[in-house]
mmCIF file of C-alpha atoms in Angstrom:
data_model
loop_
_atom_site.group_PDB
_atom_site.id
_atom_site.type_symbol
_atom_site.label_atom_id
_atom_site.label_comp_id
_atom_site.label_asym_id
_atom_site.label_seq_id
_atom_site.Cartn_x
_atom_site.Cartn_y
_atom_site.Cartn_z
ATOM 1 C CA MET A 1 0.000 0.000 0.000
ATOM 2 C CA ASN A 2 1.417 3.384 -1.003
ATOM 3 C CA SER A 3 1.797 6.094 1.640
ATOM 4 C CA TYR A 4 0.923 8.798 -0.923
ATOM 5 C CA THR A 5 -0.251 9.146 -4.499
ATOM 6 C CA SER A 6 1.778 11.204 -6.990
ATOM 7 C CA LEU A 7 -0.201 13.415 -9.326
ATOM 8 C CA PRO A 8 0.976 15.031 -12.578
ATOM 9 C CA ALA A 9 2.646 18.464 -12.476
ATOM 10 C CA PHE A 10 4.022 18.294 -8.927
ATOM 11 C CA GLU A 11 0.689 17.517 -7.262
ATOM 12 C CA PHE A 12 0.534 14.884 -4.542
ATOM 13 C CA LEU A 13 -1.774 13.672 -1.770
ATOM 14 C CA VAL A 14 -0.886 12.316 1.668
ATOM 15 C CA PRO A 15 -3.483 10.390 3.712
ATOM 16 C CA GLU A 16 -3.977 11.710 7.245
ATOM 17 C CA ASP A 17 -5.110 8.383 8.687
ATOM 18 C CA THR A 18 -5.716 4.774 7.795
ATOM 19 C CA THR A 19 -9.359 5.346 6.844
ATOM 20 C CA PHE A 20 -8.210 7.133 3.680
ATOM 21 C CA ASN A 21 -11.065 9.624 4.028
ATOM 22 C CA SER A 22 -8.848 12.645 4.800
ATOM 23 C CA PHE A 23 -5.885 13.797 2.694
ATOM 24 C CA ARG A 24 -3.461 16.669 2.596
ATOM 25 C CA GLY A 25 -2.142 17.805 -0.768
ATOM 26 C CA CYS A 26 0.245 20.281 -2.321
ATOM 27 C CA PHE A 27 0.904 21.721 -5.763
ATOM 28 C CA SER A 28 3.626 24.119 -6.902
ATOM 29 C CA ILE A 29 3.528 27.129 -9.225
ATOM 30 C CA LYS A 30 6.681 29.139 -9.933
ATOM 31 C CA GLN A 31 8.471 27.778 -6.856
ATOM 32 C CA SER A 32 5.523 28.595 -4.601
ATOM 33 C CA GLU A 33 3.825 25.724 -2.729
ATOM 34 C CA PHE A 34 0.114 25.756 -1.976
ATOM 35 C CA TRP A 35 -1.375 23.291 0.524
ATOM 36 C CA PHE A 36 -4.935 22.020 0.715
ATOM 37 C CA ARG A 37 -6.941 19.433 2.600
ATOM 38 C CA ILE A 38 -9.717 17.202 1.269
ATOM 39 C CA VAL A 39 -12.103 15.232 3.474
ATOM 40 C CA PHE A 40 -14.237 12.580 1.806
ATOM 41 C CA PRO A 41 -17.486 11.416 3.387
ATOM 42 C CA ASP A 42 -17.355 8.200 5.376
ATOM 43 C CA CYS A 43 -18.169 5.201 3.170
ATOM 44 C CA PRO A 44 -19.915 2.282 4.905
ATOM 45 C CA ILE A 45 -17.923 -0.838 4.082
ATOM 46 C CA LYS A 46 -18.996 -4.399 4.724
ATOM 47 C CA GLU A 47 -16.594 -6.343 6.909
ATOM 48 C CA GLN A 48 -15.719 -8.904 4.201
ATOM 49 C CA GLU A 49 -15.025 -6.071 1.723
ATOM 50 C CA GLU A 50 -13.010 -3.864 4.100
ATOM 51 C CA GLU A 51 -9.549 -5.026 3.080
ATOM 52 C CA GLU A 52 -10.314 -4.820 -0.673
ATOM 53 C CA ALA A 53 -11.964 -1.371 -0.385
ATOM 54 C CA SER A 54 -9.155 -0.039 1.787
ATOM 55 C CA CYS A 55 -6.630 -1.035 -0.817
ATOM 56 C CA GLU A 56 -8.683 0.528 -3.613
ATOM 57 C CA LEU A 57 -9.113 3.841 -1.767
ATOM 58 C CA SER A 58 -5.453 4.081 -0.765
ATOM 59 C CA GLU A 59 -4.067 3.428 -4.210
ATOM 60 C CA ASP A 60 -6.036 6.054 -6.173
ATOM 61 C CA PRO A 61 -7.662 8.679 -3.929
ATOM 62 C CA ALA A 62 -7.323 11.308 -6.669
ATOM 63 C CA CYS A 63 -9.900 9.478 -8.753
ATOM 64 C CA ARG A 64 -12.543 9.409 -6.069
ATOM 65 C CA SER A 65 -15.767 11.328 -6.499
ATOM 66 C CA LEU A 66 -16.038 14.683 -4.723
ATOM 67 C CA GLU A 67 -19.699 14.281 -3.864
ATOM 68 C CA GLY A 68 -20.158 15.240 -0.231
ATOM 69 C CA ALA A 69 -16.439 16.056 0.189
ATOM 70 C CA ILE A 70 -15.054 19.077 2.042
ATOM 71 C CA PHE A 71 -12.189 21.184 0.638
ATOM 72 C CA GLU A 72 -9.897 23.463 2.679
ATOM 73 C CA CYS A 73 -6.813 25.477 1.651
ATOM 74 C CA ASP A 74 -3.975 27.427 3.292
ATOM 75 C CA LYS A 75 -4.090 31.198 3.885
ATOM 76 C CA GLU A 76 -1.833 32.101 0.951
ATOM 77 C CA LEU A 77 -3.898 30.121 -1.543
ATOM 78 C CA PHE A 78 -7.111 31.635 -0.200
ATOM 79 C CA ARG A 79 -5.657 35.167 -0.396
ATOM 80 C CA LEU A 80 -4.673 34.734 -4.030
ATOM 81 C CA THR A 81 -7.972 33.217 -5.084
ATOM 82 C CA GLU A 82 -10.324 35.143 -2.784
ATOM 83 C CA SER A 83 -12.127 36.872 -5.648
ATOM 84 C CA HIS A 84 -12.498 33.510 -7.441
ATOM 85 C CA GLN A 85 -14.162 31.605 -4.587
ATOM 86 C CA ARG A 86 -17.499 31.367 -6.363
ATOM 87 C CA LEU A 87 -15.810 29.882 -9.430
ATOM 88 C CA ILE A 88 -13.773 27.471 -7.298
ATOM 89 C CA LYS A 89 -16.896 26.221 -5.526
ATOM 90 C CA GLN A 90 -18.594 25.763 -8.893
ATOM 91 C CA ARG A 91 -15.638 23.777 -10.255
ATOM 92 C CA PHE A 92 -15.534 21.656 -7.079
ATOM 93 C CA LYS A 93 -19.150 20.626 -7.586
ATOM 94 C CA GLN A 94 -18.766 19.984 -11.312
ATOM 95 C CA SER A 95 -15.453 18.085 -11.311
ATOM 96 C CA GLN A 96 -15.745 14.326 -11.611
ATOM 97 C CA ASN A 97 -12.879 13.646 -9.223
ATOM 98 C CA LEU A 98 -10.154 15.276 -7.174
ATOM 99 C CA ARG A 99 -7.539 15.067 -9.923
ATOM 100 C CA GLU A 100 -9.718 17.072 -12.311
ATOM 101 C CA PHE A 101 -10.528 19.652 -9.627
ATOM 102 C CA ILE A 102 -6.875 20.178 -8.679
ATOM 103 C CA ARG A 103 -6.024 20.891 -12.306
ATOM 104 C CA GLU A 104 -8.817 23.464 -12.403
ATOM 105 C CA LEU A 105 -7.612 24.975 -9.121
ATOM 106 C CA ARG A 106 -4.055 25.178 -10.453
ATOM 107 C CA GLU A 107 -5.194 27.131 -13.530
ATOM 108 C CA ILE A 108 -7.227 29.567 -11.421
ATOM 109 C CA THR A 109 -4.315 30.085 -9.011
ATOM 110 C CA GLU A 110 -1.779 30.563 -11.797
ATOM 111 C CA HIS A 111 -4.017 33.157 -13.428
ATOM 112 C CA ALA A 112 -4.397 34.984 -10.087
ATOM 113 C CA MET A 113 -0.614 34.983 -9.587
ATOM 114 C CA THR A 114 -0.020 36.392 -13.083
ATOM 115 C CA THR A 115 -2.541 39.182 -12.451
ATOM 116 C CA ALA A 116 -0.929 40.030 -9.110
ATOM 117 C CA ALA A 117 2.498 40.164 -10.770
ATOM 118 C CA GLN A 118 1.196 42.495 -13.491
ATOM 119 C CA ILE A 119 -0.312 44.801 -10.883
ATOM 120 C CA SER A 120 2.924 44.824 -8.883
ATOM 121 C CA PHE A 121 4.982 45.616 -11.989
ATOM 122 C CA ALA A 122 2.639 48.401 -13.135
ATOM 123 C CA PHE A 123 2.639 49.984 -9.678
ATOM 124 C CA GLY A 124 6.421 49.779 -9.637
ATOM 125 C CA GLU A 125 6.606 51.562 -12.985
ATOM 126 C CA LEU A 126 4.134 54.221 -11.867
ATOM 127 C CA LYS A 127 5.947 54.677 -8.570
ATOM 128 C CA SER A 128 9.240 55.112 -10.397
ATOM 129 C CA SER A 129 7.877 57.696 -12.845
ATOM 130 C CA SER A 130 5.955 59.489 -10.095
ATOM 131 C CA THR A 131 9.090 59.696 -7.966
ATOM 132 C CA LYS A 132 10.878 61.398 -10.827
ATOM 133 C CA ARG A 133 8.042 63.919 -11.097
ATOM 134 C CA SER A 134 7.237 64.649 -7.480
ATOM 135 C CA GLY A 135 9.495 62.522 -5.279
ATOM 136 C CA LYS A 136 6.480 60.827 -3.642
ATOM 137 C CA PHE A 137 4.106 58.018 -4.422
ATOM 138 C CA PRO A 138 1.480 56.531 -2.101
ATOM 139 C CA ASP A 139 1.661 52.952 -0.877
ATOM 140 C CA ILE A 140 -1.062 51.142 -2.773
ATOM 141 C CA ASN A 141 -3.836 49.581 -0.702
ATOM 142 C CA THR A 142 -5.063 46.506 -2.567
ATOM 143 C CA GLN A 143 -7.613 45.439 0.046
ATOM 144 C CA ASN A 144 -10.497 47.643 -1.124
ATOM 145 C CA ARG A 145 -10.661 46.343 -4.681
ATOM 146 C CA SER A 146 -11.060 42.802 -6.000
ATOM 147 C CA PRO A 147 -8.379 41.292 -8.254
ATOM 148 C CA VAL A 148 -10.916 41.264 -11.105
ATOM 149 C CA SER A 149 -11.464 45.005 -10.659
ATOM 150 C CA PHE A 150 -7.706 45.536 -10.408
ATOM 151 C CA ARG A 151 -7.066 43.606 -13.594
ATOM 152 C CA LYS A 152 -9.610 45.606 -15.587
ATOM 153 C CA LEU A 153 -8.446 48.882 -14.072
ATOM 154 C CA MET A 154 -4.790 48.182 -14.848
ATOM 155 C CA ALA A 155 -5.620 47.257 -18.447
ATOM 156 C CA GLN A 156 -7.533 50.511 -18.915
ATOM 157 C CA LEU A 157 -4.803 52.603 -17.271
ATOM 158 C CA ASP A 158 -2.339 50.966 -19.651
ATOM 159 C CA ALA A 159 -4.603 51.993 -22.537
ATOM 160 C CA ILE A 160 -4.671 55.592 -21.267
ATOM 161 C CA GLY A 161 -0.892 55.651 -20.814
ATOM 162 C CA TRP A 162 0.905 55.977 -17.489
ATOM 163 C CA SER A 163 2.684 59.137 -18.656
ATOM 164 C CA SER A 164 -0.731 60.866 -18.778
ATOM 165 C CA ILE A 165 -1.506 60.030 -15.142
ATOM 166 C CA LYS A 166 -0.344 62.941 -13.002
ATOM 167 C CA SER A 167 -1.533 61.735 -9.602
ATOM 168 C CA ILE A 168 -3.214 58.734 -8.022
ATOM 169 C CA ASP A 169 -4.274 57.940 -4.467
ATOM 170 C CA ASN A 170 -3.341 54.821 -2.527
ATOM 171 C CA ASN A 171 -6.787 53.240 -2.966
ATOM 172 C CA LEU A 172 -6.799 53.773 -6.735
ATOM 173 C CA SER A 173 -10.083 55.610 -6.245
ATOM 174 C CA LYS A 174 -8.962 59.060 -7.385
ATOM 175 C CA LEU A 175 -6.611 59.892 -10.214
ATOM 176 C CA THR A 176 -5.768 62.952 -12.285
ATOM 177 C CA VAL A 177 -5.247 62.513 -16.018
ATOM 178 C CA GLU A 178 -3.766 65.130 -18.321
ATOM 179 C CA MET A 179 -4.946 65.229 -21.913
ATOM 180 C CA GLU A 180 -5.039 67.566 -24.897
ATOM 181 C CA ASP A 181 -8.155 68.666 -26.737
ATOM 182 C CA SER A 182 -8.374 68.921 -30.523
ATOM 183 C CA ASN A 183 -6.734 72.371 -30.366
ATOM 184 C CA GLU A 184 -3.769 71.128 -28.291
ATOM 185 C CA ARG A 185 -4.883 72.810 -25.081
ATOM 186 C CA LYS A 186 -3.893 70.764 -22.043
ATOM 187 C CA HIS A 187 -6.557 69.820 -19.515
ATOM 188 C CA GLN A 188 -6.506 67.896 -16.263
ATOM 189 C CA ILE A 189 -9.407 65.594 -15.494
ATOM 190 C CA ARG A 190 -10.068 64.172 -12.056
ATOM 191 C CA ILE A 191 -11.572 60.677 -12.179
ATOM 192 C CA ILE A 192 -13.364 59.129 -9.191
ATOM 193 C CA ILE A 193 -13.434 55.311 -9.311
ATOM 194 C CA PRO A 194 -15.619 53.575 -6.691
ATOM 195 C CA SER A 195 -14.389 50.346 -5.100
ATOM 196 C CA THR A 196 -17.342 48.577 -6.757
ATOM 197 C CA TRP A 197 -16.223 49.657 -10.237
ATOM 198 C CA PRO A 198 -16.986 48.616 -12.977
ATOM 199 C CA SER A 199 -20.390 47.604 -11.566
ATOM 200 C CA ASP A 200 -20.811 51.232 -10.474
ATOM 201 C CA HIS A 201 -19.841 54.058 -12.812
ATOM 202 C CA ALA A 202 -16.667 56.117 -12.561
ATOM 203 C CA ARG A 203 -17.086 59.931 -12.589
ATOM 204 C CA ALA A 204 -14.937 62.484 -14.384
ATOM 205 C CA LEU A 205 -14.688 66.071 -13.106
ATOM 206 C CA MET A 206 -13.671 68.686 -15.681
ATOM 207 C CA ASP A 207 -12.501 72.266 -15.287
ATOM 208 C CA ILE A 208 -15.001 73.787 -17.696
ATOM 209 C CA PRO A 209 -17.316 76.822 -17.564
ATOM 210 C CA VAL A 210 -20.885 75.841 -16.792
ATOM 211 C CA THR A 211 -24.104 77.778 -16.547
ATOM 212 C CA LYS A 212 -27.069 77.118 -14.293
ATOM 213 C CA GLY A 213 -28.390 73.600 -14.702
ATOM 214 C CA GLU A 214 -25.193 72.252 -16.259
ATOM 215 C CA ASP A 215 -22.866 69.719 -14.658
ATOM 216 C CA PRO A 216 -19.058 69.787 -14.974
ATOM 217 C CA GLU A 217 -19.019 66.022 -14.377
ATOM 218 C CA ASP A 218 -19.285 63.052 -16.724
ATOM 219 C CA THR A 219 -21.356 60.364 -15.000
ATOM 220 C CA LYS A 220 -22.341 58.202 -17.979
ATOM 221 C CA GLY A 221 -19.844 55.480 -17.098
ATOM 222 C CA GLY A 222 -18.162 53.105 -19.511
ATOM 223 C CA THR A 223 -14.462 52.372 -19.801
ATOM 224 C CA LEU A 224 -11.938 54.989 -18.706
ATOM 225 C CA PRO A 225 -10.760 55.602 -22.308
ATOM 226 C CA SER A 226 -14.377 56.147 -23.415
ATOM 227 C CA ILE A 227 -14.900 58.609 -20.549
ATOM 228 C CA LEU A 228 -11.826 60.557 -21.663
ATOM 229 C CA ARG A 229 -13.078 60.602 -25.257
ATOM 230 C CA ARG A 230 -16.344 62.174 -24.084
ATOM 231 C CA CYS A 231 -14.375 64.714 -22.044
ATOM 232 C CA ARG A 232 -12.335 65.656 -25.112
ATOM 233 C CA SER A 233 -15.524 66.139 -27.140
ATOM 234 C CA ARG A 234 -16.915 68.388 -24.420
ATOM 235 C CA PHE A 235 -13.700 70.409 -24.270
ATOM 236 C CA ASP A 236 -13.959 71.028 -27.996
ATOM 237 C CA THR A 237 -17.336 72.754 -27.557
ATOM 238 C CA TYR A 238 -15.593 75.520 -25.550
ATOM 239 C CA HIS A 239 -12.920 76.287 -28.147
ATOM 240 C CA ASP A 240 -14.291 79.757 -29.000
ATOM 241 C CA PHE A 241 -14.753 80.639 -25.331
ATOM 242 C CA TRP A 242 -11.159 79.753 -24.435
ATOM 243 C CA ARG A 243 -9.921 81.536 -27.548
ATOM 244 C CA ALA A 244 -11.728 84.687 -26.352
ATOM 245 C CA VAL A 245 -10.388 84.649 -22.776
ATOM 246 C CA GLU A 246 -6.875 83.660 -23.922
ATOM 247 C CA ASP A 247 -6.855 86.667 -26.220
ATOM 248 C CA ILE A 248 -7.795 88.910 -23.293
ATOM 249 C CA ASP A 249 -5.104 87.365 -21.079
ATOM 250 C CA GLN A 250 -2.437 87.800 -23.752
ATOM 251 C CA HIS A 251 -3.251 91.337 -24.928
ATOM 252 C CA THR A 252 -4.504 93.179 -21.846
ATOM 253 C CA CYS A 253 -3.405 93.780 -18.275
ATOM 254 C CA VAL A 254 -5.709 91.546 -16.192
ATOM 255 C CA LEU A 255 -6.173 92.438 -12.530
ATOM 256 C CA GLU A 256 -8.589 89.650 -11.634
ATOM 257 C CA PRO A 257 -8.589 86.729 -11.312
ATOM 258 C CA LEU A 258 -5.071 85.637 -10.526
ATOM 259 C CA ASN A 259 -4.130 82.438 -12.379
ATOM 260 C CA ALA A 260 -7.604 82.007 -13.848
ATOM 261 C CA SER A 261 -8.880 78.466 -14.198
ATOM 262 C CA ARG A 262 -10.428 77.255 -17.453
ATOM 263 C CA SER A 263 -13.862 77.465 -15.836
ATOM 264 C CA CYS A 264 -13.549 81.167 -15.001
ATOM 265 C CA THR A 265 -15.804 83.376 -17.150
ATOM 266 C CA THR A 266 -14.846 86.799 -15.712
ATOM 267 C CA ARG A 267 -11.917 89.130 -16.350
ATOM 268 C CA ARG A 268 -11.194 92.488 -14.720
ATOM 269 C CA ILE A 269 -9.040 94.542 -17.104
ATOM 270 C CA VAL A 270 -7.025 97.701 -16.492
ATOM 271 C CA LEU A 271 -8.227 100.803 -18.337
ATOM 272 C CA GLN A 272 -6.097 103.387 -16.559
ATOM 273 C CA ARG A 273 -5.049 104.203 -13.027
ATOM 274 C CA HIS A 274 -8.049 104.034 -10.668
ATOM 275 C CA CYS A 275 -10.221 102.607 -13.446
ATOM 276 C CA SER A 276 -10.958 99.102 -14.772
ATOM 277 C CA VAL A 277 -13.641 97.128 -16.573
ATOM 278 C CA GLN A 278 -15.038 93.747 -15.577
ATOM 279 C CA LEU A 279 -16.276 91.375 -18.284
ATOM 280 C CA GLU A 280 -18.555 88.365 -17.903
ATOM 281 C CA ILE A 281 -18.307 86.184 -21.018
ATOM 282 C CA ASP A 282 -21.044 83.695 -21.877
ATOM 283 C CA PRO A 283 -19.288 80.341 -22.505
ATOM 284 C CA HIS A 284 -22.012 79.349 -24.992
ATOM 285 C CA ARG A 285 -22.002 82.691 -26.844
ATOM 286 C CA PRO A 286 -18.427 83.877 -26.335
ATOM 287 C CA MET A 287 -18.414 86.079 -29.431
ATOM 288 C CA GLY A 288 -21.649 87.830 -28.477
ATOM 289 C CA LEU A 289 -21.983 91.090 -26.562
ATOM 290 C CA CYS A 290 -20.768 90.265 -23.048
ATOM 291 C CA GLU A 291 -21.834 91.706 -19.711
ATOM 292 C CA ILE A 292 -19.731 94.822 -19.008
ATOM 293 C CA ARG A 293 -19.275 96.664 -15.740
ATOM 294 C CA PHE A 294 -17.024 99.695 -15.302
ATOM 295 C CA LEU A 295 -15.222 100.243 -12.004
ATOM 296 C CA GLY A 296 -13.674 103.570 -11.112
ATOM 297 C CA SER A 297 -14.238 107.302 -11.176
ATOM 298 C CA GLU A 298 -17.634 108.346 -12.523
ATOM 299 C CA GLU A 299 -15.972 111.070 -14.565
ATOM 300 C CA PHE A 300 -14.040 108.495 -16.617
ATOM 301 C CA THR A 301 -16.420 105.523 -16.542
ATOM 302 C CA GLY A 302 -19.408 107.715 -17.432
ATOM 303 C CA ALA A 303 -17.810 108.711 -20.727
ATOM 304 C CA LEU A 304 -16.989 105.082 -21.516
ATOM 305 C CA MET A 305 -20.555 104.011 -20.763
ATOM 306 C CA GLN A 306 -21.876 106.632 -23.185
ATOM 307 C CA LYS A 307 -19.593 105.347 -25.946
ATOM 308 C CA LEU A 308 -20.671 101.772 -25.246
ATOM 309 C CA ASN A 309 -24.360 102.637 -25.449
ATOM 310 C CA ARG A 310 -23.828 104.642 -28.626
ATOM 311 C CA ASN A 311 -21.792 101.952 -30.421
ATOM 312 C CA ALA A 312 -23.348 98.738 -29.034
ATOM 313 C CA THR A 313 -25.034 97.906 -32.363
ATOM 314 C CA LYS A 314 -21.590 97.777 -34.005
ATOM 315 C CA TRP A 315 -20.592 94.666 -32.065
ATOM 316 C CA ARG A 316 -19.385 92.009 -34.530
ATOM 317 C CA ALA A 317 -20.019 88.336 -33.779
ATOM 318 C CA ASP A 318 -17.067 87.333 -36.006
ATOM 319 C CA GLN A 319 -14.607 89.355 -33.892
ATOM 320 C CA LEU A 320 -13.047 88.611 -30.521
ATOM 321 C CA PRO A 321 -14.558 90.439 -27.505
ATOM 322 C CA ARG A 322 -11.336 92.362 -26.786
ATOM 323 C CA LYS A 323 -11.198 93.799 -30.288
ATOM 324 C CA ASN A 324 -14.928 94.612 -30.196
ATOM 325 C CA LEU A 325 -14.524 96.492 -26.915
ATOM 326 C CA GLU A 326 -11.581 98.502 -28.186
ATOM 327 C CA ASP A 327 -13.625 99.509 -31.250
ATOM 328 C CA LEU A 328 -16.784 100.326 -29.287
ATOM 329 C CA LEU A 329 -14.987 102.234 -26.503
ATOM 330 C CA GLU A 330 -12.559 103.851 -28.939
ATOM 331 C CA ILE A 331 -9.573 102.942 -26.759
ATOM 332 C CA LYS A 332 -6.569 100.626 -26.741
ATOM 333 C CA PHE A 333 -6.242 98.392 -23.678
ATOM 334 C CA PRO A 334 -2.863 98.614 -21.903
ATOM 335 C CA GLU A 335 -0.956 95.384 -22.562
ATOM 336 C CA ALA A 336 0.534 93.295 -19.794
ATOM 337 C CA ARG A 337 3.987 93.470 -21.406
ATOM 338 C CA ALA A 338 3.988 97.270 -21.194
ATOM 339 C CA THR A 339 2.163 97.557 -17.892
ATOM 340 C CA GLU A 340 3.167 96.543 -14.391
ATOM 341 C CA THR A 341 0.113 95.193 -12.598
ATOM 342 C CA GLU A 342 1.468 96.562 -9.329
ATOM 343 C CA ASP A 343 0.961 100.085 -10.694
ATOM 344 C CA PHE A 344 -2.796 99.496 -10.506
ATOM 345 C CA GLU A 345 -2.870 97.524 -7.249
ATOM 346 C CA LEU A 346 -3.876 100.486 -5.115
ATOM 347 C CA GLU A 347 -4.339 99.939 -1.412
ATOM 348 C CA CYS A 348 -7.713 100.441 0.190
ATOM 349 C CA SER A 349 -7.775 103.877 1.806
ATOM 350 C CA ILE A 350 -9.535 102.450 4.866
ATOM 351 C CA CYS A 351 -7.620 99.256 5.707
ATOM 352 C CA TYR A 352 -4.430 100.064 3.721
ATOM 353 C CA SER A 353 -4.371 96.600 2.128
ATOM 354 C CA TYR A 354 -4.744 95.637 -1.499
ATOM 355 C CA ARG A 355 -6.185 92.128 -1.201
ATOM 356 C CA LEU A 356 -8.245 90.951 1.740
ATOM 357 C CA GLU A 357 -7.994 87.416 3.063
ATOM 358 C CA PRO A 358 -10.553 85.117 1.391
ATOM 359 C CA ALA A 359 -13.426 83.747 3.429
ATOM 360 C CA ALA A 360 -12.723 80.504 5.295
ATOM 361 C CA GLY A 361 -13.111 77.533 2.991
ATOM 362 C CA SER A 362 -13.369 79.714 -0.118
ATOM 363 C CA SER A 363 -11.316 78.820 -3.199
ATOM 364 C CA GLU A 364 -11.676 82.338 -4.620
ATOM 365 C CA ALA A 365 -9.106 85.110 -4.229
ATOM 366 C CA GLY A 366 -9.727 87.749 -1.589
ATOM 367 C CA GLU A 367 -11.522 91.020 -2.315
ATOM 368 C CA THR A 368 -9.594 93.904 -3.917
ATOM 369 C CA PRO A 369 -10.431 97.664 -3.935
ATOM 370 C CA ASP A 370 -13.012 98.277 -6.651
ATOM 371 C CA ARG A 371 -14.841 101.388 -5.416
ATOM 372 C CA ILE A 372 -13.276 104.710 -6.317
ATOM 373 C CA CYS A 373 -14.387 108.104 -5.033
ATOM 374 C CA ASP A 374 -16.017 109.978 -7.936
ATOM 375 C CA ASP A 375 -14.292 113.238 -7.020
ATOM 376 C CA VAL A 376 -11.355 113.546 -9.436
ATOM 377 C CA LYS A 377 -9.353 115.467 -6.845
ATOM 378 C CA CYS A 378 -9.847 112.647 -4.342
ATOM 379 C CA GLY A 379 -10.057 109.384 -6.323
ATOM 380 C CA ARG A 380 -9.452 107.217 -3.256
ATOM 381 C CA PRO A 381 -9.949 103.434 -3.720
ATOM 382 C CA PHE A 382 -11.899 101.268 -1.226
ATOM 383 C CA HIS A 383 -12.869 97.674 -0.648
ATOM 384 C CA ARG A 384 -16.622 97.331 -0.849
ATOM 385 C CA SER A 385 -16.744 95.579 2.541
ATOM 386 C CA CYS A 386 -14.537 98.243 4.156
ATOM 387 C CA LEU A 387 -16.663 101.045 2.765
ATOM 388 C CA VAL A 388 -19.885 99.327 3.871
ATOM 389 C CA GLU A 389 -18.532 98.925 7.405
ATOM 390 C CA TRP A 390 -17.325 102.535 7.492
ATOM 391 C CA LEU A 391 -20.599 104.040 6.244
ATOM 392 C CA ARG A 392 -22.702 101.949 8.630
ATOM 393 C CA ALA A 393 -20.752 103.397 11.530
ATOM 394 C CA ILE A 394 -21.629 106.980 10.459
ATOM 395 C CA PRO A 395 -24.994 108.209 11.888
ATOM 396 C CA THR A 396 -25.749 110.378 8.837
ATOM 397 C CA THR A 397 -25.541 107.454 6.398
ATOM 398 C CA GLN A 398 -28.865 106.583 4.788
ATOM 399 C CA GLN A 399 -30.030 103.315 3.283
ATOM 400 C CA SER A 400 -32.516 102.660 0.502
ATOM 401 C CA PHE A 401 -33.165 98.972 -0.131
ATOM 402 C CA GLN A 402 -29.672 97.468 -0.604
ATOM 403 C CA THR A 403 -27.795 100.746 -1.226
ATOM 404 C CA LEU A 404 -25.980 102.899 1.336
ATOM 405 C CA PHE A 405 -25.699 106.669 0.749
ATOM 406 C CA GLY A 406 -22.959 108.457 2.641
ATOM 407 C CA LYS A 407 -19.825 110.578 2.492
ATOM 408 C CA CYS A 408 -16.356 109.654 1.263
ATOM 409 C CA PRO A 409 -14.089 109.103 4.316
ATOM 410 C CA TYR A 410 -11.558 111.574 2.831
ATOM 411 C CA CYS A 411 -13.196 114.302 0.739
ATOM 412 C CA GLN A 412 -16.690 114.107 2.283
ATOM 413 C CA ASN A 413 -18.336 114.102 -1.161
ATOM 414 C CA SER A 414 -21.279 111.765 -1.772
ATOM 415 C CA ILE A 415 -20.525 108.081 -2.271
ATOM 416 C CA THR A 416 -22.764 105.031 -2.550
ATOM 417 C CA VAL A 417 -22.256 101.288 -2.290
ATOM 418 C CA ASP A 418 -24.607 98.359 -2.915
ATOM 419 C CA ILE A 419 -24.558 96.021 0.089
ATOM 420 C CA GLY A 420 -26.820 93.353 -1.432
ATOM 421 C CA THR A 421 -25.052 92.057 -4.507
ATOM 422 C CA GLY A 422 -21.642 93.614 -4.057
ATOM 423 C CA ARG A 423 -22.175 95.915 -7.029
ATOM 424 C CA LEU A 424 -20.582 99.269 -6.362
ATOM 425 C CA LYS A 425 -22.006 102.597 -7.477
#
């Protein structure tokens, strides 16, 4: 009677007792050993047949039926095949004998090992390239995502290209991808991938201008490359808008905002000292007549407003907004190359600061002085909030709806400020 039965491809079984109902086995893949245990149900054997049956069971346990048997495996084998447990149970029930099942188990385990190796290699490559870019890369947590999800995710990240991935978190749930639109503008897209992906959709957040009712996210799902293709198509719809604001940034002296994002639709442009114009450009009609608001001395802005009203019908939809404004206002905007922005960054005459600290939790830049005393001899600049606080402290200040009427802190001439919407008068 043999003490164990050899199986093809380094598989073998060792009986745990003389009943030959319990066996321990091992198979090897790439120098790694995986142990398992199989317990067959007790088989009633007649006394006169005991010796013959015992011999039969001991000589070929691998050919015995698995009906009613119990299968156990070591921790390492279970860890590798955890996401395949349903398939393993199915194969255990369907296999005719233990030999057939072990072959199936070997294939499943080998596939799981190959996938794990691919993930490890890809993370190593990404870590290496990320270290060159930023010197840091998070330790990847593989516990929150199944190997099947990992395998699909890695294949799709390969399709995107690791050089396009600018950041990734340790759970592989958030990544930033850089891509170019059809006009070679670079964009960064933040992709949120739930742990239940691909069953649940990934979301893509884009830095694009949106109006009321629009969503800067792509939530339609699909593969990551298909999501990026939709993002590129959406970027292309804003080509004229970005062309308009880029022209303003390149050919004027912009006071606000600092480092404008691609979603920003406003620009505050220098006209002259103590005077500027704020534009609000419609992202869906960027070549149309935009919303215009003059900031500064009434003596200067009043004349510009008259020219705008007189020439508004001359606005050309085939011409960039900057060029239209220069034609309508009959001026030439100071260019950034010839103008130092600091020359126009006048301190508030109440708090003696140029830019206030932004509100807690706000991503916007702090308030700057945009209310100028209308008296040419005075021309003092103020923050709206500083002027509102000052006027409210003066007993003679009057209020009508959302507008305060008072005196300039310096020249004592009349000055007003809108406290409701922030629009200054």
